[in-house]
Amino acid sequence: MKKTILVVILALTPVLVLAQDYSNLQQPYLKKNSTSLFDPSRLTMHQSISFGYYSSGSGSGSMGYYLNSIEYSISNPLKIRVDLGYMANTSALFSRNSSSTKTGTFVPGVSLDWRPSSAFHFSLDFRQVPVYNYGNYNNYYNPALWEDNH
């Protein structure tokens, strides 16, 4: 009988406990017109991750890519964006020759955008593009396309 009463009391105890009231918590002290250099409300971040697998007559492999884009609005028309990436050759986990893997952290891009009006937009970009076998499908990245051969 004592065990039954103890089980009933333990079962009803969570019902009797009141939840903490979060409605009247003090707000952190932040000035609305703060002149600090960094305002978190102007910061945005976007993350993406992708994986790929390739196979050909000479071999196969897989790659993983993580990208974090951080954008900060310095003023109303001026924004800066930094992309941070990490690329990993996931097929190297099963390879004997793992010294030839291309992995690591890099900065694939930085941009500065200034748009003082809807009719004017100035953008300064730096992009780091990986080197591929150019073929016919992604010939845009072929350096020979951009060289002046005259």
Coordinates of N, CA and C in Angstrom, one line a residue:
M1 N 0.8 -1.2 0.0 CA 0.0 0.0 0.0 C 0.9 1.3 0.0
K2 N 2.0 1.2 0.8 CA 2.8 2.4 0.8 C 3.5 2.6 -0.5
K3 N 3.8 1.6 -1.2 CA 4.4 1.7 -2.6 C 3.4 2.4 -3.5
T4 N 2.2 2.0 -3.4 CA 1.1 2.6 -4.3 C 1.0 4.0 -4.1
I5 N 0.9 4.4 -2.8 CA 0.8 5.8 -2.4 C 2.0 6.6 -2.9
L6 N 3.2 6.1 -2.7 CA 4.4 6.7 -3.2 C 4.4 6.9 -4.7
V7 N 4.0 5.9 -5.4 CA 3.9 6.0 -6.9 C 2.9 7.1 -7.3
V8 N 1.8 7.2 -6.7 CA 0.8 8.2 -7.0 C 1.3 9.6 -6.7
I9 N 2.0 9.7 -5.6 CA 2.5 11.0 -5.2 C 3.6 11.5 -6.2
L10 N 4.5 10.5 -6.6 CA 5.5 10.8 -7.6 C 4.9 11.1 -9.0
A11 N 3.9 10.5 -9.3 CA 3.2 10.7 -10.6 C 2.5 12.1 -10.6
L12 N 2.0 12.5 -9.5 CA 1.3 13.8 -9.5 C 2.2 15.0 -9.2
T13 N 3.4 14.8 -8.8 CA 4.3 15.9 -8.4 C 4.6 16.8 -9.6
P14 N 4.8 16.3 -10.8 CA 5.0 17.2 -11.9 C 3.8 18.1 -12.2
V15 N 2.6 17.6 -11.9 CA 1.4 18.4 -12.2 C 1.4 19.6 -11.2
L16 N 1.9 19.4 -10.0 CA 1.8 20.5 -9.0 C 2.9 21.5 -9.1
V17 N 3.9 21.2 -9.8 CA 5.1 22.1 -10.0 C 4.7 23.2 -11.0
L18 N 4.8 24.5 -10.6 CA 4.5 25.6 -11.5 C 5.7 25.9 -12.4
A19 N 5.4 26.3 -13.6 CA 6.5 26.7 -14.5 C 7.0 28.1 -14.1
Q20 N 8.2 28.3 -14.4 CA 8.8 29.6 -14.1 C 8.2 30.7 -15.1
D21 N 7.9 31.8 -14.5 CA 7.2 32.9 -15.3 C 8.3 33.7 -16.0
Y22 N 8.4 33.8 -17.3 CA 9.4 34.5 -18.0 C 8.8 35.8 -18.6
S23 N 7.6 36.2 -18.2 CA 7.0 37.4 -18.8 C 7.6 38.7 -18.2
N24 N 8.1 38.7 -17.0 CA 8.6 40.0 -16.4 C 10.1 40.0 -16.1
L25 N 10.8 39.4 -17.0 CA 12.3 39.4 -16.9 C 12.8 40.7 -17.2
Q26 N 13.9 41.1 -16.6 CA 14.5 42.4 -16.9 C 15.2 42.3 -18.3
Q27 N 15.1 43.3 -19.1 CA 15.7 43.3 -20.4 C 17.2 43.7 -20.2
P28 N 18.1 43.2 -21.0 CA 19.5 43.6 -20.8 C 19.7 45.1 -21.1
Y29 N 20.6 45.7 -20.5 CA 20.8 47.1 -20.7 C 21.5 47.4 -22.0
L30 N 20.8 47.9 -22.9 CA 21.4 48.3 -24.2 C 20.7 49.7 -24.6
K31 N 21.6 50.6 -24.9 CA 21.1 51.9 -25.4 C 20.6 51.7 -26.8
K32 N 19.5 52.4 -27.1 CA 18.9 52.3 -28.5 C 19.8 53.1 -29.4
N33 N 20.4 54.2 -29.0 CA 21.2 55.0 -29.9 C 22.7 54.8 -29.5
S34 N 23.1 53.6 -29.4 CA 24.5 53.3 -29.1 C 25.4 53.6 -30.3
T35 N 26.6 54.1 -30.0 CA 27.5 54.5 -31.0 C 28.7 53.4 -31.0
S36 N 28.4 52.2 -30.6 CA 29.4 51.2 -30.7 C 29.8 50.8 -32.1
L37 N 31.0 50.2 -32.3 CA 31.4 49.8 -33.6 C 30.7 48.6 -34.1
F38 N 30.2 47.7 -33.2 CA 29.5 46.5 -33.6 C 28.1 46.4 -33.1
D39 N 27.2 46.3 -34.0 CA 25.8 46.2 -33.6 C 25.3 44.8 -34.1
P40 N 24.9 43.9 -33.2 CA 24.5 42.6 -33.6 C 23.3 42.5 -34.4
S41 N 22.4 43.5 -34.4 CA 21.2 43.5 -35.2 C 21.5 43.8 -36.7
R42 N 22.7 44.2 -37.0 CA 23.1 44.5 -38.4 C 23.8 43.3 -39.0
L43 N 24.0 42.2 -38.2 CA 24.8 41.1 -38.7 C 23.8 39.9 -39.1
T44 N 24.1 39.4 -40.3 CA 23.4 38.2 -40.7 C 24.3 37.1 -41.1
M45 N 24.0 35.9 -40.9 CA 24.8 34.7 -41.3 C 23.9 33.7 -42.0
H46 N 24.5 33.1 -43.0 CA 23.9 32.0 -43.7 C 24.9 30.9 -43.9
Q47 N 24.4 29.6 -43.6 CA 25.3 28.5 -43.8 C 24.7 27.5 -44.8
S48 N 25.6 26.8 -45.5 CA 25.2 25.8 -46.4 C 26.3 24.7 -46.4
I49 N 25.8 23.5 -46.7 CA 26.7 22.4 -46.8 C 26.3 21.5 -48.0
S50 N 27.3 21.0 -48.7 CA 27.0 20.2 -49.8 C 28.0 19.0 -49.9
F51 N 27.5 18.0 -50.5 CA 28.4 16.8 -50.7 C 28.3 16.4 -52.2
G52 N 29.3 15.9 -52.7 CA 29.3 15.4 -54.1 C 30.1 14.2 -54.3
Y53 N 29.7 13.4 -55.3 CA 30.4 12.2 -55.6 C 30.7 12.2 -57.1
Y54 N 31.9 11.8 -57.5 CA 32.2 11.8 -58.9 C 32.8 10.4 -59.3
S55 N 32.6 10.0 -60.5 CA 33.2 8.7 -60.9 C 33.5 8.8 -62.4
S56 N 34.7 8.3 -62.8 CA 35.1 8.3 -64.2 C 35.9 7.0 -64.4
G57 N 36.5 6.9 -65.6 CA 37.3 5.8 -65.9 C 38.6 5.7 -65.1
S58 N 39.1 6.9 -64.7 CA 40.3 6.9 -64.0 C 40.2 6.8 -62.5
G59 N 38.9 6.9 -62.0 CA 38.7 6.7 -60.5 C 37.5 7.4 -60.1
S60 N 37.3 7.4 -58.8 CA 36.1 8.1 -58.2 C 36.5 8.7 -56.9
G61 N 35.6 9.5 -56.4 CA 35.8 10.2 -55.1 C 34.6 11.0 -54.6
S62 N 34.8 11.5 -53.5 CA 33.7 12.4 -52.9 C 34.3 13.6 -52.2
M63 N 33.5 14.6 -52.2 CA 34.0 15.9 -51.5 C 32.8 16.4 -50.7
G64 N 33.2 17.1 -49.6 CA 32.2 17.8 -48.8 C 32.6 19.3 -48.7
Y65 N 31.6 20.2 -48.7 CA 31.9 21.6 -48.7 C 31.0 22.3 -47.8
Y66 N 31.5 23.1 -46.8 CA 30.7 23.9 -45.9 C 31.0 25.4 -46.2
L67 N 30.0 26.2 -46.2 CA 30.2 27.6 -46.5 C 29.4 28.4 -45.5
N68 N 30.0 29.4 -44.9 CA 29.4 30.3 -43.9 C 29.5 31.7 -44.5
S69 N 28.4 32.4 -44.8 CA 28.4 33.7 -45.3 C 28.0 34.7 -44.2
I70 N 28.9 35.6 -43.9 CA 28.7 36.6 -42.9 C 28.5 38.0 -43.5
E71 N 27.4 38.6 -43.3 CA 27.2 40.0 -43.9 C 26.9 41.0 -42.7
Y72 N 27.6 42.1 -42.8 CA 27.4 43.2 -41.8 C 27.1 44.5 -42.5
S73 N 26.0 45.1 -42.1 CA 25.6 46.4 -42.7 C 26.3 47.5 -41.9
I74 N 27.3 48.1 -42.5 CA 28.0 49.1 -41.8 C 27.2 50.4 -41.7
S75 N 26.5 50.8 -42.7 CA 25.5 51.8 -42.7 C 24.4 51.4 -43.6
N76 N 23.4 52.3 -43.8 CA 22.2 51.9 -44.6 C 22.6 51.5 -46.0
P77 N 23.4 52.3 -46.7 CA 23.7 51.8 -48.1 C 25.0 51.0 -48.2
L78 N 25.8 50.7 -47.1 CA 27.1 50.1 -47.2 C 27.1 48.8 -46.5
K79 N 27.4 47.7 -47.2 CA 27.4 46.3 -46.6 C 28.7 45.6 -47.0
I80 N 29.2 44.8 -46.0 CA 30.4 44.0 -46.3 C 30.0 42.5 -46.1
R81 N 30.6 41.7 -46.9 CA 30.2 40.2 -46.8 C 31.5 39.4 -46.9
V82 N 31.7 38.5 -46.0 CA 32.8 37.6 -46.0 C 32.3 36.1 -46.1
D83 N 32.8 35.4 -47.0 CA 32.5 34.0 -47.1 C 33.6 33.1 -46.5
L84 N 33.3 32.2 -45.6 CA 34.3 31.3 -45.1 C 33.9 29.9 -45.4
G85 N 34.9 29.1 -46.0 CA 34.5 27.8 -46.4 C 35.5 26.8 -45.9
Y86 N 35.0 25.5 -45.9 CA 35.9 24.4 -45.5 C 35.6 23.3 -46.5
M87 N 36.6 22.8 -47.2 CA 36.4 21.7 -48.1 C 37.1 20.5 -47.6
A88 N 36.5 19.3 -47.7 CA 37.1 18.1 -47.2 C 36.9 17.0 -48.3
N89 N 38.0 16.3 -48.6 CA 38.0 15.2 -49.5 C 37.6 14.0 -48.6
T90 N 36.3 13.7 -48.6 CA 35.8 12.6 -47.8 C 36.2 11.2 -48.3
S91 N 36.6 11.1 -49.6 CA 37.0 9.8 -50.1 C 38.4 9.5 -49.6
A92 N 39.2 10.5 -49.1 CA 40.5 10.2 -48.6 C 40.5 9.4 -47.3
L93 N 39.4 9.3 -46.7 CA 39.3 8.5 -45.4 C 39.6 7.0 -45.7
F94 N 39.2 6.6 -47.0 CA 39.4 5.2 -47.3 C 40.6 5.0 -48.3
S95 N 41.4 6.0 -48.5 CA 42.5 6.0 -49.5 C 43.8 5.7 -48.7
R96 N 44.7 5.0 -49.4 CA 46.0 4.8 -48.8 C 46.9 6.0 -49.0
N97 N 46.7 6.7 -50.1 CA 47.5 7.9 -50.3 C 46.7 9.1 -49.9
S98 N 46.7 9.4 -48.7 CA 45.9 10.6 -48.2 C 46.7 11.9 -48.2
S99 N 48.0 11.8 -48.6 CA 48.8 13.1 -48.7 C 48.4 14.0 -49.8
S100 N 47.7 13.4 -50.8 CA 47.3 14.2 -52.0 C 45.9 14.8 -51.8
T101 N 45.3 14.8 -50.7 CA 44.0 15.3 -50.5 C 44.0 16.8 -50.4
K102 N 42.9 17.4 -50.9 CA 42.7 18.9 -50.9 C 41.7 19.2 -49.8
T103 N 42.1 19.5 -48.6 CA 41.2 19.9 -47.5 C 41.7 21.2 -46.9
G104 N 40.8 21.8 -46.2 CA 41.2 23.0 -45.4 C 40.2 24.1 -45.5
T105 N 40.5 25.1 -44.7 CA 39.7 26.3 -44.6 C 40.2 27.3 -45.5
F106 N 39.3 28.0 -46.2 CA 39.7 29.1 -47.1 C 38.7 30.2 -47.1
V107 N 39.0 31.3 -47.7 CA 38.1 32.4 -47.9 C 37.7 32.5 -49.4
P108 N 36.6 31.9 -49.8 CA 36.2 31.9 -51.2 C 35.8 33.3 -51.7
G109 N 35.4 34.2 -50.8 CA 35.0 35.5 -51.3 C 34.8 36.5 -50.3
V110 N 35.1 37.8 -50.7 CA 34.8 39.0 -49.9 C 34.2 40.0 -50.8
S111 N 33.2 40.7 -50.3 CA 32.6 41.7 -51.2 C 32.2 42.9 -50.3
L112 N 32.2 44.1 -51.0 CA 31.8 45.3 -50.4 C 30.7 45.9 -51.3
D113 N 29.5 46.2 -50.8 CA 28.4 46.7 -51.7 C 28.0 48.0 -51.1
W114 N 27.8 49.0 -52.1 CA 27.4 50.3 -51.7 C 26.2 50.6 -52.7
R115 N 25.0 50.9 -52.1 CA 23.8 51.2 -52.9 C 23.2 52.4 -52.3
P116 N 23.7 53.6 -52.7 CA 23.1 54.8 -52.1 C 21.7 55.1 -52.7
S117 N 21.3 54.6 -53.8 CA 20.0 54.8 -54.4 C 19.6 53.5 -55.2
S118 N 18.3 53.5 -55.6 CA 17.9 52.3 -56.4 C 18.5 52.3 -57.8
A119 N 19.0 53.5 -58.2 CA 19.5 53.6 -59.6 C 21.0 53.4 -59.6
F120 N 21.7 53.3 -58.5 CA 23.2 53.2 -58.4 C 23.6 52.1 -57.5
H121 N 24.5 51.2 -58.0 CA 25.0 50.1 -57.2 C 26.5 49.9 -57.5
F122 N 27.3 50.0 -56.5 CA 28.8 49.8 -56.7 C 29.1 48.6 -55.8
S123 N 29.8 47.7 -56.5 CA 30.2 46.4 -55.8 C 31.7 46.1 -56.1
L124 N 32.4 45.8 -55.0 CA 33.8 45.4 -55.2 C 33.9 44.0 -54.6
D125 N 34.3 43.0 -55.5 CA 34.3 41.6 -55.1 C 35.7 41.0 -55.3
F126 N 36.0 40.1 -54.4 CA 37.1 39.2 -54.6 C 36.6 37.8 -54.5
R127 N 36.8 36.9 -55.5 CA 36.4 35.6 -55.5 C 37.6 34.6 -55.8
Q128 N 37.6 33.6 -55.0 CA 38.6 32.5 -55.2 C 37.9 31.3 -55.8
V129 N 38.2 31.0 -57.0 CA 37.6 30.0 -57.8 C 38.5 28.8 -57.9
P130 N 38.0 27.6 -57.5 CA 38.9 26.4 -57.6 C 39.2 26.0 -59.1
V131 N 40.3 25.4 -59.3 CA 40.7 25.0 -60.6 C 40.1 23.6 -60.9
Y132 N 39.5 23.5 -62.1 CA 38.9 22.2 -62.5 C 39.4 21.8 -63.8
N133 N 39.1 20.6 -64.2 CA 39.3 20.2 -65.6 C 38.3 20.9 -66.4
Y134 N 38.7 21.7 -67.3 CA 37.7 22.7 -67.9 C 36.7 22.1 -68.8
G135 N 37.0 21.2 -69.6 CA 36.0 20.5 -70.4 C 35.2 21.5 -71.2
N136 N 34.0 21.1 -71.6 CA 33.1 22.0 -72.4 C 32.0 22.6 -71.5
Y137 N 31.8 22.1 -70.3 CA 30.7 22.5 -69.5 C 31.0 23.7 -68.6
N138 N 32.2 23.8 -68.1 CA 32.5 24.9 -67.2 C 33.7 25.6 -67.7
N139 N 33.7 26.0 -69.0 CA 34.9 26.7 -69.6 C 35.0 28.1 -69.1
Y140 N 34.0 28.6 -68.5 CA 34.0 30.0 -67.9 C 35.2 30.2 -67.0
Y141 N 35.6 29.2 -66.3 CA 36.7 29.3 -65.4 C 38.1 29.0 -66.0
N142 N 38.1 28.8 -67.3 CA 39.4 28.5 -68.0 C 40.2 29.8 -68.1
P143 N 41.4 29.9 -67.5 CA 42.2 31.1 -67.6 C 42.5 31.5 -69.0
A144 N 42.6 30.6 -70.0 CA 42.9 30.9 -71.4 C 41.7 31.7 -72.0
L145 N 40.5 31.6 -71.4 CA 39.4 32.4 -71.9 C 39.6 33.9 -71.6
W146 N 40.3 34.2 -70.6 CA 40.4 35.6 -70.1 C 41.8 36.2 -70.5
E147 N 42.7 35.4 -71.1 CA 44.0 36.0 -71.5 C 43.8 36.7 -72.9
D148 N 44.6 37.7 -73.0 CA 44.7 38.4 -74.3 C 45.8 37.8 -75.2
N149 N 45.4 37.1 -76.2 CA 46.4 36.4 -77.1 C 46.8 37.2 -78.3
H150 N 46.5 38.5 -78.3 CA 46.8 39.3 -79.5 C 48.2 39.9 -79.4

